[in-house]
């Protein structure tokens, strides 16, 4: 079963409006913490969007870096949790931009899901971005199912209006049996800038079971878990396109994603990528290196607003 967020991005319910954040109010905590009902598995096709009461406004014609942490606990069943930042213009229910993450939250745990990326408002008007969530039972259980949203949940405008940025979403879902570079992006740093920042986030899904989805056919399906490596790789290029310098966020880092969790968000970043004067251009290319260990299951890198790479100057 895939998370609701994959199939419902276009199905957005109208939500009430709240006061937007001011320029000095860059982090907005949920005003609606507490216990939420988890939908039955059978209602997966008609998800309930929960407004978590945190909003930030992106001014018309500008780009900002929004970051959100959804902190949940006390799930009574394994819960498909969709963490959504949905952006609309005033008076409209039409979705203009979005950031999306998803993960299965286990019972008896406290789980933090980080969703972030660049949001650009059209020249025609501001965007109000709201923090929302979907909770669906992953276990097909019966009875009352609940999950708690903690008061530490927030939506944040990290730097205000950005001086310059570029962002790419993963264009299609890809099965990874060994290695892959996700969501490659190209960016030219403005003159006079000595360093830039980078983020690279991927949503991954494990391949397992005797009746896997079509994309997993031909991959490794047994073992009970996937062992996923990630590394953010940033190249500064010369004018001829050759690589002048490479910066990473460190060595390839691995994480085990069990079949119980199944869907998992991995975040990488680098806050000080140097802009070297010795290179013949200020153009950069970046992507997230993703590996699947040969001794465990294959994985799928999810597409669109779930997996992205961005380069920017605050």
Coordinates of C-alpha atoms in Angstrom, one line a residue:
X1 CA 0.0 0.0 0.0
X2 CA 1.3 3.4 -0.9
X3 CA 0.8 6.5 1.2
X4 CA -2.2 8.7 0.6
X5 CA 0.0 11.6 -0.3
X6 CA 1.0 10.0 -3.6
X7 CA -2.6 9.8 -4.9
X8 CA -4.3 12.9 -3.4
X9 CA -2.0 15.8 -4.3
X10 CA -4.7 17.3 -6.6
X11 CA -7.6 16.6 -4.2
X12 CA -7.5 19.6 -1.8
X13 CA -10.3 20.5 0.5
X14 CA -11.1 24.1 1.3
X15 CA -9.7 25.2 4.6
X16 CA -10.4 28.2 6.8
X17 CA -8.0 31.1 6.8
X18 CA -5.8 32.2 9.7
X19 CA -3.7 35.3 10.2
X20 CA -0.5 35.1 8.1
X21 CA 2.9 35.4 9.7
X22 CA 4.5 38.8 9.9
X23 CA 8.1 39.5 8.7
X24 CA 9.4 39.0 12.2
X25 CA 7.3 35.8 12.9
X26 CA 9.3 33.3 10.9
X27 CA 8.5 30.2 12.9
X28 CA 4.8 29.4 13.5
X29 CA 4.0 26.5 15.9
X30 CA 0.8 24.5 15.4
X31 CA -2.2 26.0 17.2
X32 CA -4.0 22.7 17.0
X33 CA -1.9 20.1 18.8
X34 CA -3.5 17.0 20.3
X35 CA -5.1 13.7 19.4
X36 CA -6.4 13.1 15.9
X37 CA -8.5 10.3 14.5
X38 CA -6.8 7.9 12.1
X39 CA -8.8 6.9 9.1
X40 CA -9.6 3.3 8.4
X41 CA -7.6 1.6 5.7
X42 CA -10.7 1.3 3.5
X43 CA -11.0 5.1 3.3
X44 CA -7.6 5.6 1.7
X45 CA -9.2 6.9 -1.5
X46 CA -11.0 9.7 0.3
X47 CA -8.4 11.2 2.7
X48 CA -9.2 13.7 5.4
X49 CA -7.0 16.7 5.4
X50 CA -6.2 18.0 8.9
X51 CA -5.4 21.7 9.2
X52 CA -2.7 21.9 11.9
X53 CA -3.1 25.7 12.4
X54 CA 0.2 27.0 11.2
X55 CA 0.5 29.5 8.2
X56 CA 3.2 31.6 6.6
X57 CA 2.7 34.0 3.7
X58 CA 5.2 34.2 0.8
X59 CA 5.1 37.6 -0.8
X60 CA 4.1 37.9 -4.5
X61 CA 7.0 37.4 -6.9
X62 CA 9.4 36.1 -4.3
X63 CA 10.9 32.8 -3.3
X64 CA 11.4 31.6 0.3
X65 CA 12.8 28.5 1.9
X66 CA 10.1 26.9 4.0
X67 CA 10.9 24.2 6.5
X68 CA 8.4 22.2 8.6
X69 CA 8.7 19.6 11.4
X70 CA 5.7 17.4 12.1
X71 CA 6.1 15.7 15.4
X72 CA 3.7 12.8 16.2
X73 CA 3.4 10.3 19.0
X74 CA 1.2 7.8 20.7
X75 CA -0.1 6.2 17.5
X76 CA -2.4 3.3 18.4
X77 CA -1.8 1.6 15.0
X78 CA 0.9 1.9 12.3
X79 CA -0.2 5.1 10.7
X80 CA 0.4 6.3 7.1
X81 CA 1.3 9.9 7.8
X82 CA 1.3 12.5 5.1
X83 CA 3.1 15.8 6.0
X84 CA 1.9 18.6 3.7
X85 CA 2.7 22.2 3.2
X86 CA 0.0 23.5 0.8
X87 CA 0.1 27.0 -0.7
X88 CA -2.8 28.9 -2.1
X89 CA -3.7 32.5 -3.1
X90 CA -6.1 34.4 -0.9
X91 CA -9.7 33.5 -1.4
X92 CA -8.9 30.4 -3.6
X93 CA -8.9 26.7 -2.9
X94 CA -6.6 26.0 -5.9
X95 CA -3.3 24.6 -4.9
X96 CA -0.4 26.7 -6.4
X97 CA 2.6 25.1 -4.8
X98 CA 3.4 22.4 -2.2
X99 CA 6.0 20.5 -0.2
X100 CA 5.2 16.8 0.7
X101 CA 6.7 14.1 2.9
X102 CA 5.3 10.8 4.0
X103 CA 6.2 8.0 6.4
X104 CA 4.6 5.1 8.3
X105 CA 4.6 6.0 12.0
X106 CA 5.0 3.0 14.3
X107 CA 3.0 2.6 17.5
X108 CA 4.5 3.7 20.8
X109 CA 7.1 6.0 19.2
X110 CA 7.7 9.7 18.8
X111 CA 8.5 10.5 15.2
X112 CA 9.6 13.7 13.6
X113 CA 9.1 14.2 9.8
X114 CA 11.0 17.1 8.2
X115 CA 9.5 18.6 5.0
X116 CA 11.2 21.6 3.3
X117 CA 12.0 23.3 0.1
X118 CA 11.7 26.5 -2.0
X119 CA 8.2 28.0 -2.5
X120 CA 7.8 30.7 -5.2
X121 CA 4.7 33.0 -5.2
X122 CA 3.4 34.2 -8.5
X123 CA 3.7 37.9 -9.5
X124 CA -0.1 38.1 -9.3
X125 CA -0.3 37.7 -5.6
X126 CA 0.9 36.4 -2.2
X127 CA 0.8 32.7 -1.3
X128 CA -0.5 31.6 2.1
X129 CA 1.1 28.2 2.9
X130 CA -0.6 26.1 5.5
X131 CA 0.6 23.0 7.5
X132 CA -1.7 20.0 7.0
X133 CA -1.6 16.3 7.5
X134 CA -3.4 13.0 6.6
X135 CA -3.5 10.0 8.9
X136 CA -4.5 6.6 7.6
X137 CA -4.4 3.2 9.3
X138 CA -1.7 1.0 7.7
X139 CA -2.7 -2.2 9.5
X140 CA -6.4 -2.6 8.5
X141 CA -7.3 -2.9 12.1
X142 CA -10.7 -2.3 13.7
X143 CA -11.9 0.0 16.5
X144 CA -10.7 3.4 17.5
X145 CA -7.4 4.6 15.9
X146 CA -5.6 7.7 17.0
X147 CA -2.3 9.6 16.8
X148 CA -1.1 12.7 18.7
X149 CA 0.3 15.8 17.0
X150 CA 2.8 17.4 19.4
X151 CA 2.9 21.1 20.3
X152 CA 6.5 21.2 19.0
X153 CA 5.2 20.9 15.4
X154 CA 5.9 24.0 13.3
X155 CA 6.1 25.7 9.9
X156 CA 9.1 28.0 9.4
X157 CA 10.3 30.6 6.9
X158 CA 14.0 30.0 7.4
X159 CA 15.6 33.1 5.8
X160 CA 12.9 35.3 4.5
X161 CA 13.0 36.3 0.8
X162 CA 16.0 34.5 -0.9
X163 CA 18.5 36.4 -3.0
X164 CA 18.8 33.6 -5.5
X165 CA 17.8 29.9 -5.8
X166 CA 17.2 26.9 -8.0
X167 CA 15.2 23.8 -7.2
X168 CA 14.5 20.5 -9.1
X169 CA 12.0 17.8 -8.2
X170 CA 12.6 14.2 -9.0
X171 CA 10.9 13.8 -12.4
X172 CA 9.7 10.2 -12.1
X173 CA 9.6 7.3 -9.7
X174 CA 12.8 5.2 -10.0
X175 CA 13.7 1.8 -8.7
X176 CA 17.2 1.7 -7.2
X177 CA 19.0 -1.6 -7.1
X178 CA 22.5 -0.2 -6.6
X179 CA 23.1 3.5 -7.0
X180 CA 21.3 6.6 -8.4
X181 CA 21.6 10.4 -8.4
X182 CA 18.3 12.0 -7.6
X183 CA 16.8 15.3 -8.7
X184 CA 19.8 17.0 -10.3
X185 CA 19.7 20.8 -10.3
X186 CA 21.8 23.5 -11.9
X187 CA 22.4 27.0 -10.3
X188 CA 24.6 30.0 -11.1
X189 CA 25.7 31.9 -8.0
X190 CA 25.4 35.7 -8.2
X191 CA 28.6 37.8 -8.6
X192 CA 30.3 38.5 -5.3
X193 CA 28.9 35.5 -3.4
X194 CA 31.6 33.4 -1.7
X195 CA 29.4 30.5 -0.6
X196 CA 26.0 28.9 -1.2
X197 CA 23.7 26.5 0.6
X198 CA 22.3 23.1 -0.6
X199 CA 19.6 20.7 0.4
X200 CA 18.8 17.3 -1.0
X201 CA 15.8 15.3 0.3
X202 CA 14.4 12.0 -0.9
X203 CA 11.3 9.9 0.0
X204 CA 12.1 6.2 -0.4
X205 CA 9.8 3.2 -0.5
X206 CA 11.1 -0.4 0.2
X207 CA 10.4 -3.2 -2.3
X208 CA 9.1 -6.3 -0.7
X209 CA 6.5 -9.1 -0.7
X210 CA 5.2 -11.7 -3.0
X211 CA 2.9 -9.3 -4.9
X212 CA 5.0 -6.1 -5.3
X213 CA 4.0 -3.0 -7.3
X214 CA 5.0 -3.1 -11.0
X215 CA 8.1 -0.9 -10.5
X216 CA 9.6 -3.3 -8.0
X217 CA 9.4 -6.4 -10.3
X218 CA 12.9 -7.4 -11.1
X219 CA 14.3 -5.9 -8.0
X220 CA 15.3 -7.5 -4.7
X221 CA 12.2 -8.2 -2.7
X222 CA 13.3 -10.2 0.4
X223 CA 15.2 -9.5 3.5
X224 CA 12.7 -7.6 5.6
X225 CA 14.4 -4.2 5.2
X226 CA 16.3 -1.9 2.8
X227 CA 19.7 -0.4 3.7
X228 CA 19.7 3.1 2.0
X229 CA 22.8 5.3 1.6
X230 CA 22.6 9.0 0.9
X231 CA 25.1 11.7 0.1
X232 CA 24.6 15.3 -1.1
X233 CA 27.0 16.0 -4.0
X234 CA 27.6 19.5 -5.3
X235 CA 29.9 20.3 -8.2
X236 CA 31.3 23.7 -9.2
X237 CA 31.7 23.7 -12.9
X238 CA 34.1 25.4 -15.4
X239 CA 32.7 27.2 -18.4
X240 CA 33.2 24.1 -20.6
X241 CA 31.0 22.1 -18.2
X242 CA 33.9 20.1 -16.6
X243 CA 34.0 19.7 -12.8
X244 CA 36.3 22.2 -11.1
X245 CA 35.5 21.3 -7.5
X246 CA 33.3 18.9 -5.6
X247 CA 31.7 19.4 -2.2
X248 CA 29.7 16.8 -0.2
X249 CA 28.0 16.8 3.1
X250 CA 30.3 14.0 4.2
X251 CA 30.7 10.3 3.6
X252 CA 27.8 8.2 2.3
X253 CA 25.5 7.7 5.3
X254 CA 23.3 4.6 5.7
X255 CA 20.0 4.0 7.3
X256 CA 17.9 0.9 7.7
X257 CA 14.3 1.2 6.5
X258 CA 12.2 -1.8 7.7
X259 CA 9.2 -3.2 5.9
X260 CA 7.1 -2.0 8.8
X261 CA 8.1 1.6 8.2
X262 CA 8.2 1.0 4.4
X263 CA 8.0 4.7 3.4
X264 CA 10.8 7.0 4.8
X265 CA 12.0 10.5 4.3
X266 CA 15.8 11.2 4.2
X267 CA 17.1 14.8 4.5
X268 CA 20.6 16.0 3.6
X269 CA 22.1 19.5 3.5
X270 CA 25.3 21.6 3.3
X271 CA 25.3 25.1 4.7
X272 CA 28.6 26.3 3.3
X273 CA 29.4 25.2 -0.3
X274 CA 32.4 27.4 -1.3
X275 CA 32.3 29.5 -4.5
X276 CA 35.9 29.2 -5.7
X277 CA 37.4 32.0 -7.7
X278 CA 39.8 29.6 -9.4
X279 CA 37.0 27.9 -11.3
X280 CA 36.0 29.6 -14.6
X281 CA 32.3 29.8 -13.8
X282 CA 30.0 30.2 -10.8
X283 CA 27.7 27.5 -12.1
X284 CA 26.9 24.5 -9.9
X285 CA 25.2 21.2 -10.3
X286 CA 23.9 19.1 -7.4
X287 CA 22.0 15.9 -6.7
X288 CA 21.5 13.4 -3.9
X289 CA 23.4 10.2 -4.3
X290 CA 21.1 7.3 -3.3
X291 CA 22.3 3.7 -2.9
X292 CA 20.6 0.4 -2.1
X293 CA 22.8 -2.2 -0.4
X294 CA 23.0 -5.4 -2.4
X295 CA 22.3 -7.5 0.7
X296 CA 18.9 -6.0 1.3
X297 CA 15.8 -4.9 -0.6
X298 CA 15.7 -2.6 -3.6
X299 CA 14.0 0.8 -3.1
X300 CA 12.0 3.3 -5.0
X301 CA 12.9 7.0 -5.0
X302 CA 9.5 8.8 -5.0
X303 CA 8.9 11.7 -7.5
X304 CA 7.5 15.2 -7.8
X305 CA 7.2 17.2 -4.5
X306 CA 8.4 14.3 -2.4
X307 CA 12.1 14.3 -3.5
X308 CA 14.0 17.5 -4.4
X309 CA 17.4 19.1 -4.6
X310 CA 17.9 22.9 -4.2
X311 CA 20.8 25.4 -4.2
X312 CA 20.3 28.9 -2.9
X313 CA 21.8 32.1 -1.4
X314 CA 20.0 33.5 1.7

